[in-house]
Amino acid sequence: WKNVYEKADQFDKEFCGGWNSEIDSLLTFAGLFSAVVTAFTVESYKLLQPDPQDMTNHILLNLTVQIGRNITALPPKSFTPSASSLRINALWFLSLTFSLTSGLIGILCKQWLQHYQQDISKSPKEALALRQFRYDAFLRCRVMDILSALPILLGLGLILFFIGLIDFLQSLNAKVSILVTILIGVGFAFLVVTTSAPAFQY
């Protein structure tokens, strides 16, 4: 039983070590990416609100009208966010949500892995039985599938952010938007090629 447990323990260390390393990398990227998206959303959400300068101008105009002509004040203009502003904010806030969700799931997964590797002060036979119970629970709860979904969540967040960025730049300057679109397209093409290339080697 001791030899079997030692082999199982070695497998668990390699198994958990690989996942922990990958989760650490994903959490680092998720943290940096969330900070970048937050910096953009801090500015973009203002597009959903009336411009304070317009409100000030409206008040000054009303004062001028009332003083000069002694008539009723002009009603304030209704504010409706543009379709582009709604799209940009929806894309960026969804992107931030995906990034933060992946970070939360990553932290939970690290806790699961830590619990899975918790030291067992029992005989080799009892420790092996408990280890197998935990491993079966891992498979039953599809923890590895959840871990595999983390890069997908981050990828979706990145795609949504880039789409929103292109839309935002399109509203400012078409030439800059085209240039950034080309660079993003080249980056994604490289990613697709490098990811799928091993599948065509066999």
GROMACS .gro file of C-alpha atoms in nm, residues 1-13 116-132 134:
model
   31
    1TRP     CA    1   0.000   0.000   0.000
    2LYS     CA    2   0.285   0.235   0.071
    3ASN     CA    3   0.430   0.205  -0.280
    4VAL     CA    4   0.088   0.258  -0.438
    5TYR     CA    5   0.026   0.564  -0.223
    6GLU     CA    6   0.366   0.712  -0.310
    7LYS     CA    7   0.296   0.675  -0.682
    8ALA     CA    8  -0.050   0.828  -0.639
    9ASP     CA    9   0.100   1.112  -0.436
   10GLN     CA   10   0.358   1.179  -0.706
   11PHE     CA   11   0.083   1.188  -0.968
   12ASP     CA   12  -0.120   1.432  -0.755
   13LYS     CA   13   0.176   1.665  -0.708
  116TYR     CA   14  -0.718   1.810  -0.256
  117GLN     CA   15  -0.348   1.810  -0.162
  118GLN     CA   16  -0.409   1.850   0.211
  119ASP     CA   17  -0.181   1.629   0.416
  120ILE     CA   18  -0.335   1.308   0.543
  121SER     CA   19  -0.197   1.171   0.871
  122LYS     CA   20  -0.329   0.820   0.825
  123SER     CA   21  -0.194   0.482   0.728
  124PRO     CA   22  -0.106   0.440   0.358
  125LYS     CA   23  -0.416   0.228   0.301
  126GLU     CA   24  -0.652   0.481   0.463
  127ALA     CA   25  -0.475   0.775   0.297
  128LEU     CA   26  -0.504   0.608  -0.042
  129ALA     CA   27  -0.877   0.547   0.011
  130LEU     CA   28  -0.932   0.912   0.110
  131ARG     CA   29  -0.722   1.032  -0.183
  132GLN     CA   30  -0.931   0.822  -0.422
  134ARG     CA   31  -1.126   1.316  -0.332
   0.00000   0.00000   0.00000
